[in-house]
Structure formats: structure tokens, C-alpha cells
Coordinates of C-alpha atoms and ligand atoms in Angstrom, one line a residue:
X2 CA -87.1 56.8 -86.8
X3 CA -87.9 53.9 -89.1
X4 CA -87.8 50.1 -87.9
X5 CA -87.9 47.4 -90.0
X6 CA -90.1 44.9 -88.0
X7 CA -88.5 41.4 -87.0
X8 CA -90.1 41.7 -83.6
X9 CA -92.4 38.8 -82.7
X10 CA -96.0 40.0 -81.7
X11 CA -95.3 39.0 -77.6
X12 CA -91.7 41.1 -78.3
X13 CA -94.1 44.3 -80.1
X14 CA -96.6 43.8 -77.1
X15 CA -94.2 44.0 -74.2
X16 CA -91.1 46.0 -75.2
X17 CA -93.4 48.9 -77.0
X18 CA -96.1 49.5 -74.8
X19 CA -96.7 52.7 -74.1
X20 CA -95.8 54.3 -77.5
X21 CA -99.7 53.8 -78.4
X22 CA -100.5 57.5 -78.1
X23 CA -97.6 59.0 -79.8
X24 CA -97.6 56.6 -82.7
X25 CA -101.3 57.1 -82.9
X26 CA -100.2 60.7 -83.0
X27 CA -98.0 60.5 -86.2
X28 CA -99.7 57.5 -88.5
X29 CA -103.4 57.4 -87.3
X30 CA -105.9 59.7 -86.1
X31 CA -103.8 62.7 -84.1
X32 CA -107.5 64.1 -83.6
X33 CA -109.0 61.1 -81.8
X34 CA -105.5 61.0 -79.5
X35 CA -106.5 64.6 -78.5
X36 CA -110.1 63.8 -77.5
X37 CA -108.6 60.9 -75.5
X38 CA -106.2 63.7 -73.8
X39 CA -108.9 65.9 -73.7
X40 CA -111.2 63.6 -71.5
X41 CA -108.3 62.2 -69.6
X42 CA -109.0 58.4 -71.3
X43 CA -105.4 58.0 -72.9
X44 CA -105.1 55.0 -71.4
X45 CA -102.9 52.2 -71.9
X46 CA -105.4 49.1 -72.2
X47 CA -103.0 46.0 -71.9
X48 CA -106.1 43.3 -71.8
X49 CA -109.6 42.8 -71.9
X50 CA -111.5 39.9 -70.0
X51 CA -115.4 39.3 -69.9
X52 CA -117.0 42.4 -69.3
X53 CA -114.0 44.4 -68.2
X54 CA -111.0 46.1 -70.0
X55 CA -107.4 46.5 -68.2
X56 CA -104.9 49.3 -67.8
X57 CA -101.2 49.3 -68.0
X58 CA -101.4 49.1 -64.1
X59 CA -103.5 46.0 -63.7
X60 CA -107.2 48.1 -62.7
X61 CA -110.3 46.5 -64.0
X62 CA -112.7 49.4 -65.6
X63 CA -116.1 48.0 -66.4
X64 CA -116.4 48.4 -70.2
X65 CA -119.7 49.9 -71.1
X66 CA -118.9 50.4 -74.3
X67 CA -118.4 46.9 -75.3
X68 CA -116.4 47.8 -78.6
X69 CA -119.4 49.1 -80.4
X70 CA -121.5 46.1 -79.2
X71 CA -119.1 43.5 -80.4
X72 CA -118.0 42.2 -77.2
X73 CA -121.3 40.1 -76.1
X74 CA -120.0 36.7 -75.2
X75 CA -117.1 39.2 -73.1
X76 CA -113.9 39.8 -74.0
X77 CA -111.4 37.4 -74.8
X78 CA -113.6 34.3 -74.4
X79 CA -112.0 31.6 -74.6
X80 CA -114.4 29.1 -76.6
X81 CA -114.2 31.9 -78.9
X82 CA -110.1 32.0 -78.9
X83 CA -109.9 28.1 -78.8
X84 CA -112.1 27.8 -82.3
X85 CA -109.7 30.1 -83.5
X86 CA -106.6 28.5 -82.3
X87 CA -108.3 25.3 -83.4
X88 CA -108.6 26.6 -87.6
X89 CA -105.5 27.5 -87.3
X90 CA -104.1 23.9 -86.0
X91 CA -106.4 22.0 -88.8
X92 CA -104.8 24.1 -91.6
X93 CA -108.1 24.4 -93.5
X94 CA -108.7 24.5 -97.1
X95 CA -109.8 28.2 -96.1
X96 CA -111.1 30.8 -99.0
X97 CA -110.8 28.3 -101.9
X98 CA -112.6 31.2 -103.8
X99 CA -113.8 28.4 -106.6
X100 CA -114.9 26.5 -104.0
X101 CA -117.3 25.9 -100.9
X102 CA -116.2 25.4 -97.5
X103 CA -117.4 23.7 -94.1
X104 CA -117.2 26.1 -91.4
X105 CA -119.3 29.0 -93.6
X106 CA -122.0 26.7 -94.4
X107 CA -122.7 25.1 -91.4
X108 CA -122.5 28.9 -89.7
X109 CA -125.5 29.7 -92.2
X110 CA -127.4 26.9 -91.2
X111 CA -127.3 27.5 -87.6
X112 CA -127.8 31.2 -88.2
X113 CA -131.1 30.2 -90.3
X114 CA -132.3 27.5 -88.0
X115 CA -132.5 30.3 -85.3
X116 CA -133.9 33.0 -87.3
X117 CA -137.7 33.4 -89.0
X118 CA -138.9 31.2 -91.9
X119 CA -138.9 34.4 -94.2
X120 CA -135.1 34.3 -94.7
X121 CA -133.6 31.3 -96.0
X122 CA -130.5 32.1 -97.5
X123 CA -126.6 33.8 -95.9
X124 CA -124.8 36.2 -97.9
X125 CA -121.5 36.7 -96.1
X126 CA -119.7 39.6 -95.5
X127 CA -116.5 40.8 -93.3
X128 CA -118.5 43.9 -91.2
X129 CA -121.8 45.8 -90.9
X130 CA -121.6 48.1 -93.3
X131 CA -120.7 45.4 -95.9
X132 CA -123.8 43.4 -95.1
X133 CA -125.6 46.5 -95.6
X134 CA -124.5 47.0 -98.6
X135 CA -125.4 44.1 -100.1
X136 CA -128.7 44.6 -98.7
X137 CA -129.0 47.1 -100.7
X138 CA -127.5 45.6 -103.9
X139 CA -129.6 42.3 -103.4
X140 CA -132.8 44.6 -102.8
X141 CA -132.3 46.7 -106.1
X142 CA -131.3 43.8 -108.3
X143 CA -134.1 41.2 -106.7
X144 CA -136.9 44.2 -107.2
X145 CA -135.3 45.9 -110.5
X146 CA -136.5 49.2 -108.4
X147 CA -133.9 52.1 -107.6
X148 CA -135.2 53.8 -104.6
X149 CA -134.3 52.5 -100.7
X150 CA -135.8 54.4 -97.9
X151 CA -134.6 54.8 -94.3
X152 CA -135.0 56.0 -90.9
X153 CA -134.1 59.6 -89.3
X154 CA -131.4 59.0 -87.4
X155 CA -130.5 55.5 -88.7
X156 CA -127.0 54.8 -88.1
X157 CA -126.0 51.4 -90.8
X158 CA -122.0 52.1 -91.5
X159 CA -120.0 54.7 -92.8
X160 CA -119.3 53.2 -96.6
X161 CA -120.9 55.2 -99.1
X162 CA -124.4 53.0 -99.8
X163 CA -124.4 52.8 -96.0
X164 CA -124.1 56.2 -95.6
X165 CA -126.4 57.0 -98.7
X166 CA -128.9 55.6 -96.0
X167 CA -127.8 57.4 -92.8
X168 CA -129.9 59.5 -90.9
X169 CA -127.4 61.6 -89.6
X170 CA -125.9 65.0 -91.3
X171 CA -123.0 65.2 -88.6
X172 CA -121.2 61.6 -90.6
X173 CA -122.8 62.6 -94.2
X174 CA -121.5 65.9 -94.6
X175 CA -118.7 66.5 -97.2
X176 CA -119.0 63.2 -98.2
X177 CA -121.9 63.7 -101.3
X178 CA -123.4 63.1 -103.3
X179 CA -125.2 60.0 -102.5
X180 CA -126.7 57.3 -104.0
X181 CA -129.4 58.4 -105.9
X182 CA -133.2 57.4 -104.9
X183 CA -132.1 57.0 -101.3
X184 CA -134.8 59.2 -98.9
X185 CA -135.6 59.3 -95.1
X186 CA -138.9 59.1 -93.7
X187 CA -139.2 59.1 -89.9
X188 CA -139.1 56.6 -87.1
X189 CA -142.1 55.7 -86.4
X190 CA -144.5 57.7 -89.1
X191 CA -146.2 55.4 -91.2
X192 CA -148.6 57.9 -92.7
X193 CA -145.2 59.3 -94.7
X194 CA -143.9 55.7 -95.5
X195 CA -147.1 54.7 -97.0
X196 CA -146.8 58.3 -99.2
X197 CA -143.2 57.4 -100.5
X198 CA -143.9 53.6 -101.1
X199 CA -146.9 55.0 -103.3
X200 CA -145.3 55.4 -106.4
X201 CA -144.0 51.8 -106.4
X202 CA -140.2 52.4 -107.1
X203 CA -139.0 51.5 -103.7
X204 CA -136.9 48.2 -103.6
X205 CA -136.0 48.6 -99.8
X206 CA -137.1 49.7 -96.5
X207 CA -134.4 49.5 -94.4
X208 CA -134.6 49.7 -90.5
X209 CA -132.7 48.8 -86.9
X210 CA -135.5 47.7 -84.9
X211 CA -134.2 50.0 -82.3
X212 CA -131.8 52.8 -83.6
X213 CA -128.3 52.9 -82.1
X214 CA -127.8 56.1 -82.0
X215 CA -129.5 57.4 -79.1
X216 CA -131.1 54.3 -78.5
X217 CA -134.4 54.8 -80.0
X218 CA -136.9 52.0 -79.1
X219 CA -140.1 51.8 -81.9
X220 CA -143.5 53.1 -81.3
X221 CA -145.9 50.6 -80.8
X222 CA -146.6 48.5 -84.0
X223 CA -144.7 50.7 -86.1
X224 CA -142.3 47.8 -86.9
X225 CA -145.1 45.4 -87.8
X226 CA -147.0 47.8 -89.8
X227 CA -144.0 48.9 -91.6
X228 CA -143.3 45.6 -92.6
X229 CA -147.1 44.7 -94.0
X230 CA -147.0 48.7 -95.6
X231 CA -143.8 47.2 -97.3
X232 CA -145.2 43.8 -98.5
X233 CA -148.1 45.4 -99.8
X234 CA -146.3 47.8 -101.9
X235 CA -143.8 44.7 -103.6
X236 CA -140.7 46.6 -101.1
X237 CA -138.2 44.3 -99.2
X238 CA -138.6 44.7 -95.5
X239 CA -134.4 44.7 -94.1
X240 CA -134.1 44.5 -90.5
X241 CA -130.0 45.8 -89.6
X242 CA -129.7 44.1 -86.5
X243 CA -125.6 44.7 -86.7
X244 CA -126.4 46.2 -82.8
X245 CA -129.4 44.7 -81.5
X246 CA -128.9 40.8 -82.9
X247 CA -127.1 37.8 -81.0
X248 CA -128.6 38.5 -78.1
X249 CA -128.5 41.9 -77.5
X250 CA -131.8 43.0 -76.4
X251 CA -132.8 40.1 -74.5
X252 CA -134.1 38.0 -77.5
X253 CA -131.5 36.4 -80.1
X254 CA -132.7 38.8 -83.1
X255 CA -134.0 42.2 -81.7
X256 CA -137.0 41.5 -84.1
X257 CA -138.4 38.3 -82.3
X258 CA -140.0 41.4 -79.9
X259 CA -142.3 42.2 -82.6
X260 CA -142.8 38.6 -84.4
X261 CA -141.1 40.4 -87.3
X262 CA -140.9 38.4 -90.5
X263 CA -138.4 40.4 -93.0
X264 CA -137.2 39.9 -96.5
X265 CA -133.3 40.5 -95.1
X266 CA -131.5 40.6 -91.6
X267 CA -127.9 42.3 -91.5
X268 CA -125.7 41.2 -88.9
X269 CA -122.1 42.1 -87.6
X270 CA -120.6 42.7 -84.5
X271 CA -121.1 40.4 -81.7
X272 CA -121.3 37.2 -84.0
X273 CA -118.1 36.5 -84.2
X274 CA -117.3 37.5 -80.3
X275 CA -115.3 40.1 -81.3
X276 CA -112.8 38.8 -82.1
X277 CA -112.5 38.4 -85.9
X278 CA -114.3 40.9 -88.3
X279 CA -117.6 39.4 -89.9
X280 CA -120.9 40.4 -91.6
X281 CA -123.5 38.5 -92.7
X282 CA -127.0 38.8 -94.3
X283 CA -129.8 36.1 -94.3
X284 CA -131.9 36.8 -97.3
X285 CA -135.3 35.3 -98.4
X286 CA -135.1 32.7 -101.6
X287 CA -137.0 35.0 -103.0
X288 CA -134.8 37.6 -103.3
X289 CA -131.5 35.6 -103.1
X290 CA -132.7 33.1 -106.6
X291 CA -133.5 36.7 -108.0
X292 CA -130.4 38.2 -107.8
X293 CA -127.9 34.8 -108.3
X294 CA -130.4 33.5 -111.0
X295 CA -127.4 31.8 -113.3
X296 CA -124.6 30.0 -113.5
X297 CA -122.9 33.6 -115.3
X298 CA -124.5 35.1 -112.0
X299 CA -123.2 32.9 -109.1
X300 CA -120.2 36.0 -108.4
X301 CA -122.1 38.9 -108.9
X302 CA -121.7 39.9 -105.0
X303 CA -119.4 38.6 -103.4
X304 CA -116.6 39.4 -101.1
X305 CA -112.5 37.8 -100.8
X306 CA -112.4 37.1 -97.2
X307 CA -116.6 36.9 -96.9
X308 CA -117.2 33.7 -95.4
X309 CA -113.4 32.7 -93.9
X310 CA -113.4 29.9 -91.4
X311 CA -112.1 32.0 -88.8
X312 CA -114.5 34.2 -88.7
X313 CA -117.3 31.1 -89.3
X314 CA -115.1 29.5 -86.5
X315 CA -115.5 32.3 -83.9
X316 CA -119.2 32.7 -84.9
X317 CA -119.7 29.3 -84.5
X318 CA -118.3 29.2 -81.1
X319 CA -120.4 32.3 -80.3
X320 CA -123.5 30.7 -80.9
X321 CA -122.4 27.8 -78.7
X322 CA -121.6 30.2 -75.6
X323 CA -124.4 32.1 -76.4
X324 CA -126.5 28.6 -75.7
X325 CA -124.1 27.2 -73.3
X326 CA -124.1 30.4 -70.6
X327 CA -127.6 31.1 -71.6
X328 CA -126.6 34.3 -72.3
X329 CA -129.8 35.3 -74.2
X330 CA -132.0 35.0 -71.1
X331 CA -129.2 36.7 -69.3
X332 CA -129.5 39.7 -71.0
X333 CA -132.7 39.6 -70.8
X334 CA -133.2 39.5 -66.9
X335 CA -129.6 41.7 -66.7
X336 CA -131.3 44.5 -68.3
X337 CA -134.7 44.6 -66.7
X338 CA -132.4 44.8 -63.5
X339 CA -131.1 47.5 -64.9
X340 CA -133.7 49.6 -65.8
X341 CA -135.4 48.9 -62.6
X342 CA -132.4 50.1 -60.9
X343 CA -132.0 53.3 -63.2
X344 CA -135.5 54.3 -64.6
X345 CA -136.3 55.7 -60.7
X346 CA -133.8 58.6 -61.4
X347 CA -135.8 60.6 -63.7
X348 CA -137.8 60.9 -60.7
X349 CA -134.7 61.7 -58.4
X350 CA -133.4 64.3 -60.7
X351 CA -134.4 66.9 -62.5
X352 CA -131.5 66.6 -65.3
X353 CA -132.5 62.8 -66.4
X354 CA -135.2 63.3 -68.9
X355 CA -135.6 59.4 -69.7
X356 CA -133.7 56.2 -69.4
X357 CA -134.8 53.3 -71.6
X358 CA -133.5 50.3 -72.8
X359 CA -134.4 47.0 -74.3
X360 CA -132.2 43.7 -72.6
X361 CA -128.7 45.3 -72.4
X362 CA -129.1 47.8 -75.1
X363 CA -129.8 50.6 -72.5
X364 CA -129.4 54.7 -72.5
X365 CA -130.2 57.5 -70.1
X366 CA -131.2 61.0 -71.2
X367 CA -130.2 64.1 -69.7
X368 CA -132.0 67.4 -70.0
X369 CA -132.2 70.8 -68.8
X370 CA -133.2 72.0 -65.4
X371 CA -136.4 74.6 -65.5
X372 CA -134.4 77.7 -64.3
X373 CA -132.0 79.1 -62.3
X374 CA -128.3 78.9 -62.0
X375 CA -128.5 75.5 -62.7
X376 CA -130.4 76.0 -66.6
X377 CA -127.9 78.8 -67.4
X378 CA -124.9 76.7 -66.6
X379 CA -126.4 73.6 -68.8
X380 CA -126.8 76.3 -71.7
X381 CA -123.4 78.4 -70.9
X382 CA -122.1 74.5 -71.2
X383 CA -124.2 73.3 -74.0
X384 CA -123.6 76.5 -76.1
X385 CA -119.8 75.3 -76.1
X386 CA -120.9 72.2 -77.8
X387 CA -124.1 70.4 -77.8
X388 CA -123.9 67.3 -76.2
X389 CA -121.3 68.2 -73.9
X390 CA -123.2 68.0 -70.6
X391 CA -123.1 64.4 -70.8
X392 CA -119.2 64.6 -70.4
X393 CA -119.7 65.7 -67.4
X394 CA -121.6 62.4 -66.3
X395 CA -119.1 59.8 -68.4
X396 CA -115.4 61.5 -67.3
X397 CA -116.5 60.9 -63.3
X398 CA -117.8 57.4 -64.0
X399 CA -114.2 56.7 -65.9
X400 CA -112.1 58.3 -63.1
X401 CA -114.1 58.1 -60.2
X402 CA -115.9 54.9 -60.7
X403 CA -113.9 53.0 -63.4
X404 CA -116.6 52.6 -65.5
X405 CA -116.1 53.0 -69.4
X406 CA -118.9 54.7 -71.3
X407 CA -119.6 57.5 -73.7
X408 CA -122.7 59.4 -75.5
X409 CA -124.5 57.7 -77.9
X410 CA -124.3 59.8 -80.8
X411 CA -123.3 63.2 -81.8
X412 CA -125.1 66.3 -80.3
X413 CA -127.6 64.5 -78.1
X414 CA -127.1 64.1 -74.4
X415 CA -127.5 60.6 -74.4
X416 CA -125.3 58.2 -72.4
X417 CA -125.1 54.5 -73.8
X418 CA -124.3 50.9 -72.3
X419 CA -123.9 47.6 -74.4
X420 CA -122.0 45.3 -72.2
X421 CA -121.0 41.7 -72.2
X422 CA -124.2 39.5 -71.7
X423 CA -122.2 37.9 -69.1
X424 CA -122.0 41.4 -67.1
X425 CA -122.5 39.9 -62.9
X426 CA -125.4 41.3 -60.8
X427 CA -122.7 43.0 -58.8
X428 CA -121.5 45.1 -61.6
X429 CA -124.6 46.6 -62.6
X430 CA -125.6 47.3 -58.9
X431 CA -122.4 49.5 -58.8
X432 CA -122.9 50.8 -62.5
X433 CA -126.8 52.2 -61.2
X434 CA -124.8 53.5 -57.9
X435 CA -121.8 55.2 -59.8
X436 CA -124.5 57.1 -62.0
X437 CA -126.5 58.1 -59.3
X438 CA -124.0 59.3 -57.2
X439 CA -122.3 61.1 -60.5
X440 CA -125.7 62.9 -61.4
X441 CA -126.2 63.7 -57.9
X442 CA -122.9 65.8 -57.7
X443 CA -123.4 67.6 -61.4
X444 CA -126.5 69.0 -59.9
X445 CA -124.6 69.6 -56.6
X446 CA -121.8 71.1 -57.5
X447 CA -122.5 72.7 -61.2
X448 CA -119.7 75.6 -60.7
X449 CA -117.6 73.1 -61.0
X450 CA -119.0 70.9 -63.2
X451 CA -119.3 73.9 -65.9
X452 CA -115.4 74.7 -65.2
X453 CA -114.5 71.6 -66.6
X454 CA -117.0 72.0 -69.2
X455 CA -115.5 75.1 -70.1
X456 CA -111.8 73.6 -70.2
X457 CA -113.3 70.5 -72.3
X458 CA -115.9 72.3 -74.7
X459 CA -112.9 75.1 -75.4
X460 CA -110.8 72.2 -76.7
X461 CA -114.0 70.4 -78.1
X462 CA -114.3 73.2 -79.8
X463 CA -110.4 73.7 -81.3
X464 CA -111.2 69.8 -82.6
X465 CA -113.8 70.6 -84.6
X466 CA -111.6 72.9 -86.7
Ligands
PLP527 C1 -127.1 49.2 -86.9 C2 -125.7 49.2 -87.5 N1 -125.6 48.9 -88.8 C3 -124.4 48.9 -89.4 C4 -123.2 49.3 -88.7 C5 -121.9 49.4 -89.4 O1 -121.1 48.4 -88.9 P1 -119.5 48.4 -89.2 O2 -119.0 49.5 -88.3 O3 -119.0 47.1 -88.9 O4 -119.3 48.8 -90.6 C6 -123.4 49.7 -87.3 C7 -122.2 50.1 -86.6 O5 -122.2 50.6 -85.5 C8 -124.6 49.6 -86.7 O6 -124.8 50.0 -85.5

């Protein structure tokens, strides 16, 4: 049936709820709604406050997921709502196009004041992948060189120069060909970094400082020595920190860990509190004067809505919570508990092969037992579909537990948290409990564990074709 719409949002919000999954079904992703099915997480989510989401019947469920990573301050916060509300009550002059505005410029210069000396300028942009992108336009036309090199396993968007730099076949395939000049080398080897930057063609080196997917922390020194490989050879050094900035790992950029001192810093996610979409990338004058180098030049990137005073609004008021709750040092001391309270299970059990983490940017890896029944149910399950063991761990923490969380990439049994920075003592206590008591009864009870496996990998499976 067709509707015109004169319904009022509050009207849309209370008299259609719970048509989500079947108009998801017709007009959006019919394949995601049967995952959801599939794992039993077709819920209704009617609200979202700090670090929890809400269902249709009122239960809290601890939101590991944190949108992707967007939801640092928490959700809903309502500095960040107010600055909204407040925009929208001054009627800016917003997106004069042939024109500057307030709110975007003093967003760059708090972004700059907290961020090293080595960028100096803010290109903005409306998501991650956007700012990565003009990375790599700003990188090419600064350096006049072609080639941009990038990690294994580097996740930076899923727009086509982004994913001309992804590390990962499972989101590149079908989608070529690619930008040309774009090649991987891999975390952490600098012997083949130094090979490719050789021929001195490279523009870019882009990198997260610690890879999403999977959660990946850096070798020792790799980072730094990437970075002087890069300025020796005349390549920009980009740190994506779309994930790991504004706090994330314990430190307002990831790269402050390292004293890292790149030519370009992507951001996304968390700045604006989640709340509005936003990118942004702080570029050295170097390479910014050599790319808008003329008056003809001054629109050569660009974006409509990059730089909108809501977004600088809710970015603003980020950085003020972020301050104000201390929410830096937070995650800092937050996710040393948490390791402390998780890193002893990979002596507890034999499945855990490694849980790691850096502030609340945190992941636990699962592996196979030696022998026995329980080594040929992990392969009877992880011949259904690699990856699928850790469905057993995340679908008891969601029903069980009420605790939302999922793997942290495709094929890899690697379970992933990015909270709120506000998440309370209490929660992570009975996050570390949940898992224990979760892994515990996989390797008690893996008949039954490998039934459901079965069920879910069967219908994995039918998704996949
Ligand atoms: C490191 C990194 N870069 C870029 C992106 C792309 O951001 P977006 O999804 O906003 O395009 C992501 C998204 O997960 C990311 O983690």
C-alpha cells in the first residue's frame, strides 16, 4: 500500500513502530533483516541513552557496538542535542557556499589546537570515507605522484578510492577495478614499505594506527618508523583515525601513543557524538597551500553540506563533553580495567587465543581447542562458515546477558567492543562476567553449541547466495 506522508515525526515514531522489519524487508536490505532473524536480534530499538540501547519493552542492553564507534560521548547526550536544538533556534546563515561560516571554523581551530603541530589546516567532510578520500586527492595533487599504499587488512570506507585502499577482498570483490597505483604492504613490515616507497612515485601512506578490523594493535615502532620511511622518501604520512580518534583509545588522537607527527589525520565518527554525520581532515600547510594554491583553485575539493553548523555544532559540543566528563582519561582507565578483567581468560580457556585492546578499543580472539570432540566440533562449525564460532559467544551475551556485540570483521573469530567513554565500572564488571560465563558453557556444552551452529551457519550459508 502507498501513503502519502503527512504524519509528524512523534505521529511516524509511535503509531508505526514495529513495521521496521517488514519495511526493511521490502525498500532496504531484505538480506540484513534475515541475519537479524537469523541471530534472533530483530529487535525493536525505541531509544538509546549513554552507553545503553532500549527495546520496544523498556530492557536496557549494553551497546557494545557503539554504532560503529560513533557513540563516544553515549547516546543521546544531551549537550550534544542541546547544540543542535540551539542551531536550529539561531537560524544560522548555514552553508552560504560563497561564503565562510562561524561554527566550522572555530571547530577547526579547536580540532588543530588539540592535535600535533604537523597539521595545520581542516578540510571538512560529511563521513569517513569522505575524509579519506580527500586524503587521497589532497596527497596526489600536493605530491603530483600517483601511487598510495596501504595496510593488509585496512578497513577506510566503502566508496571507491576508499576501497581502492582496503585491505580486505571479502568488501572489494565485484566492485573493480580500482584506482590505479593503489598497493598493500603489510602491517607492520617495513622492510617491504621501504621496497615500494623506492621508486619515489608514492604520494601517500595511509594507515589506522590500530586497524579496526580485528583490532590489530602496531608492532613496536612500526608506526614511527613508517612515518620517518615516509618523510624520507617525499610520501605523506595519513593517519585514519575515523575509529581510534576523540578519545577512543585512551588518548584524544590514537596517534599521541606513538608521538606520531603526520602530514594528514582523517576523522569521522565519534566527533560529532553521533548524532549528525561528519568528516573531517586536518592537513599540513604544506600540502593544503599545494593543492588550493589559487584563487581559480579555492573549490577544487570540496563538499555541499562539508562543514554545516550542525554538524560543527554537535562536534563542538563533543569536544566540550569530552573535556567536561573527562572522558579521555576515562577511557583510558575504563579499558585497562577491562583488559585486566579479560586478558586472564586466555589462561582460563583454551578457546581464547588473545584479548587486546588499547583504552576502549578492545577485542578477544577465539581459537581452536588442540583435539578432541571439542576441535572437530569448532571445524564441523567453522567449515559452515568461518567466523561462525564467535556467534556462538555474541547470540548468549545478546539473550542471556543483554549485552550487544558482534565480530569484528568478516571470517576472523574476533569479538569487538567500542563503547560510550562514559560506560560505569559496574557495566564492564558484568560485560568481563557475561563473557566468561558465555565461553565457559561453549566449551561445556559444545553439542549444543554446534546445533545452533549448524541451524545458524545453514542459513549463513543460504545468505551468502
Ligand atoms: C578507520 C576507518 N576509516 C574510514 C571508515 C569509513 O567511515 P564511514 O563509514 O563513515 O564512511 C571507517 C568506518 O568504519 C573506519 O573504521
Amino acid at each position: 500500500m502507498s501513503r502519502r506522508n503527512t504524519a509528524r515525526v512523534a505521529d511516524i515514531l509511535s503509531s508505526r513502530s514495529g513495521e521496521e522489519m517488514s519495511l526493511n524487508e521490502r525498500f532496504l536490505n531484505p538480506q540484513m533483516g534475515r541475519i537479524l532473524r537469523t541471530l534472533g536480534f530483530d529487535k525493536v530499538w525505541k531509544g538509546g541513552e549513554g552507553a545503553h540501547l532500549i527495546d520496544s519493552d523498556g530492557e536496557r542492553y549494553l551497546d557494545l557496538f557503539g554504532g560503529y564507534g560513533v557513540f563516544a560521548i553515549g547516546r543521546n547526550h544531551p549537550e550534544a542535542i542541546a547544540a543542535i536544538e540551539e542551531v536550529m533556534q539561531a537560524r544560522t546563515g548555514n552553508l552560504p557556499q560563497l561564503g565562510v561560516t562561524l561554527l566550522s571554523g572555530v571547530l577547526a581551530e579547536q580540532l588543530l589546537e588539540r592535535s600535533p603541530a604537523s597539521v595545520g589546516a581542516m578540510v571538512p567532510a560529511n563521513t569517513g570515507t569522505e575524509a579519506v578520500e580527500a586524503a587521497i586527492k589532497i596527497a596526489r595533487a600536493a605530491t603530483g605522484r600517483p601511487r598510495v599504499l596501504y595496510a593488509e587488512h585496512a578497513f577506510h570506507g566503502l566508496t571507491l578510492g576508499s576501497l581502492s585502499i582496503n585491505g580486505n577482498d571479502e568488501f572489494r570483490a565485484g566492485f573493480g577495478p580500482f584506482l590505479p597505483g593503489c598497493d598493500p604492504v603489510a602491517f607492520g613490515d617495513l622492510g617491504g614499505l621501504e621496497r615500494q616507497l623506492a621508486a619515489g612515485d608514492v604520494a601517500a601512506l595511509v594507515l589506522e594506527p590500530i586497524q579496526g578490523k580485528g583490532v590489530n594493535l602496531p608492532p613496536d615502532g612500526y608506526l614511527q618508523c613508517a612515518q620517518k620511511l615516509c618523510r624520507d622518501a617525499g610520501t605523506l604520512f595519513v593517519c585514519d583515525e575515523v575509529q581510534t580518534g576523540i578519545g577512543r583509545t585512551g588518548r584524544f588522537l590514537a596517534l599521541e601513543h606513538w608521538s606520531l607527527e603526520p602530514d594528514m589525520i582523517c576523522l569521522s565518527k565519534a566527533l560529532s557524538g553521533g548524532l549528525v554525520p561528519i568528516g573531517a581532515v586536518l592537513v599540513s600547510r604544506a600540502a593544503f597551500d599545494g593543492v588550493f594554491d589559487g584563487m581559480e583553485r579555492a573549490v577544487r575539493h570540496g563538499s555541499t553540506f562539508g562543514g554545516n553548523d550542525l554538524a560543527a555544532a554537535a562536534a563542538l559540543a563533543t569536544l566540550r563533553v569530552l573535556d567536561g566528563e573527562q572522558l579521555v582519561a576515562r577511557a583510558k582507565s575504563s579499558g585497562e580495567l577491562l583488559l585486566e578483567l579479560t586478558a586472564p581468560l586466555t589462561e582460563r580457556f583454551e578457546i581464547v587465543r588473545e584479548v587486546r585492546g588499547l583504552g576502549l578499543m578492545w577485542a578477544i580472539e577465539f581459537g581452536p581447542p588442540a583435539g578432541g570432540a571439542g576441535r572437530r566440533l569448532w571445524e564441523t562449525v567453522e567449515r559452515r562458515q568461518p567466523g561462525l564460532f564467535s556467534q556462538l559467544i555474541t547470540v548468549p551475551l545478546f539473550h542471556d546477558h543483554r549485552i550487544f556485540c558482534q565480530v569484528a570483521g568478516h571470517h576472523m573469530n574476533v569479538i569487538k567492543a567500542l563503547p560510550a567513554l562514559t560506560i560505569e565500572e559496574d557495566e564492564i564488571r558484568r560485560f568481563a562476567a557475561a563473557l566468561e560465563e558465555t565461553i565457559a558453557a561453549a566449551e561445556r556444552y559444545p553439542a549444543a553449541l554446534a546445533r545452533f551452529g549448524f541451524r545458524t551457519g545453514l542459513r549463513m550459508a543460504g545468505l551468502r547466495r
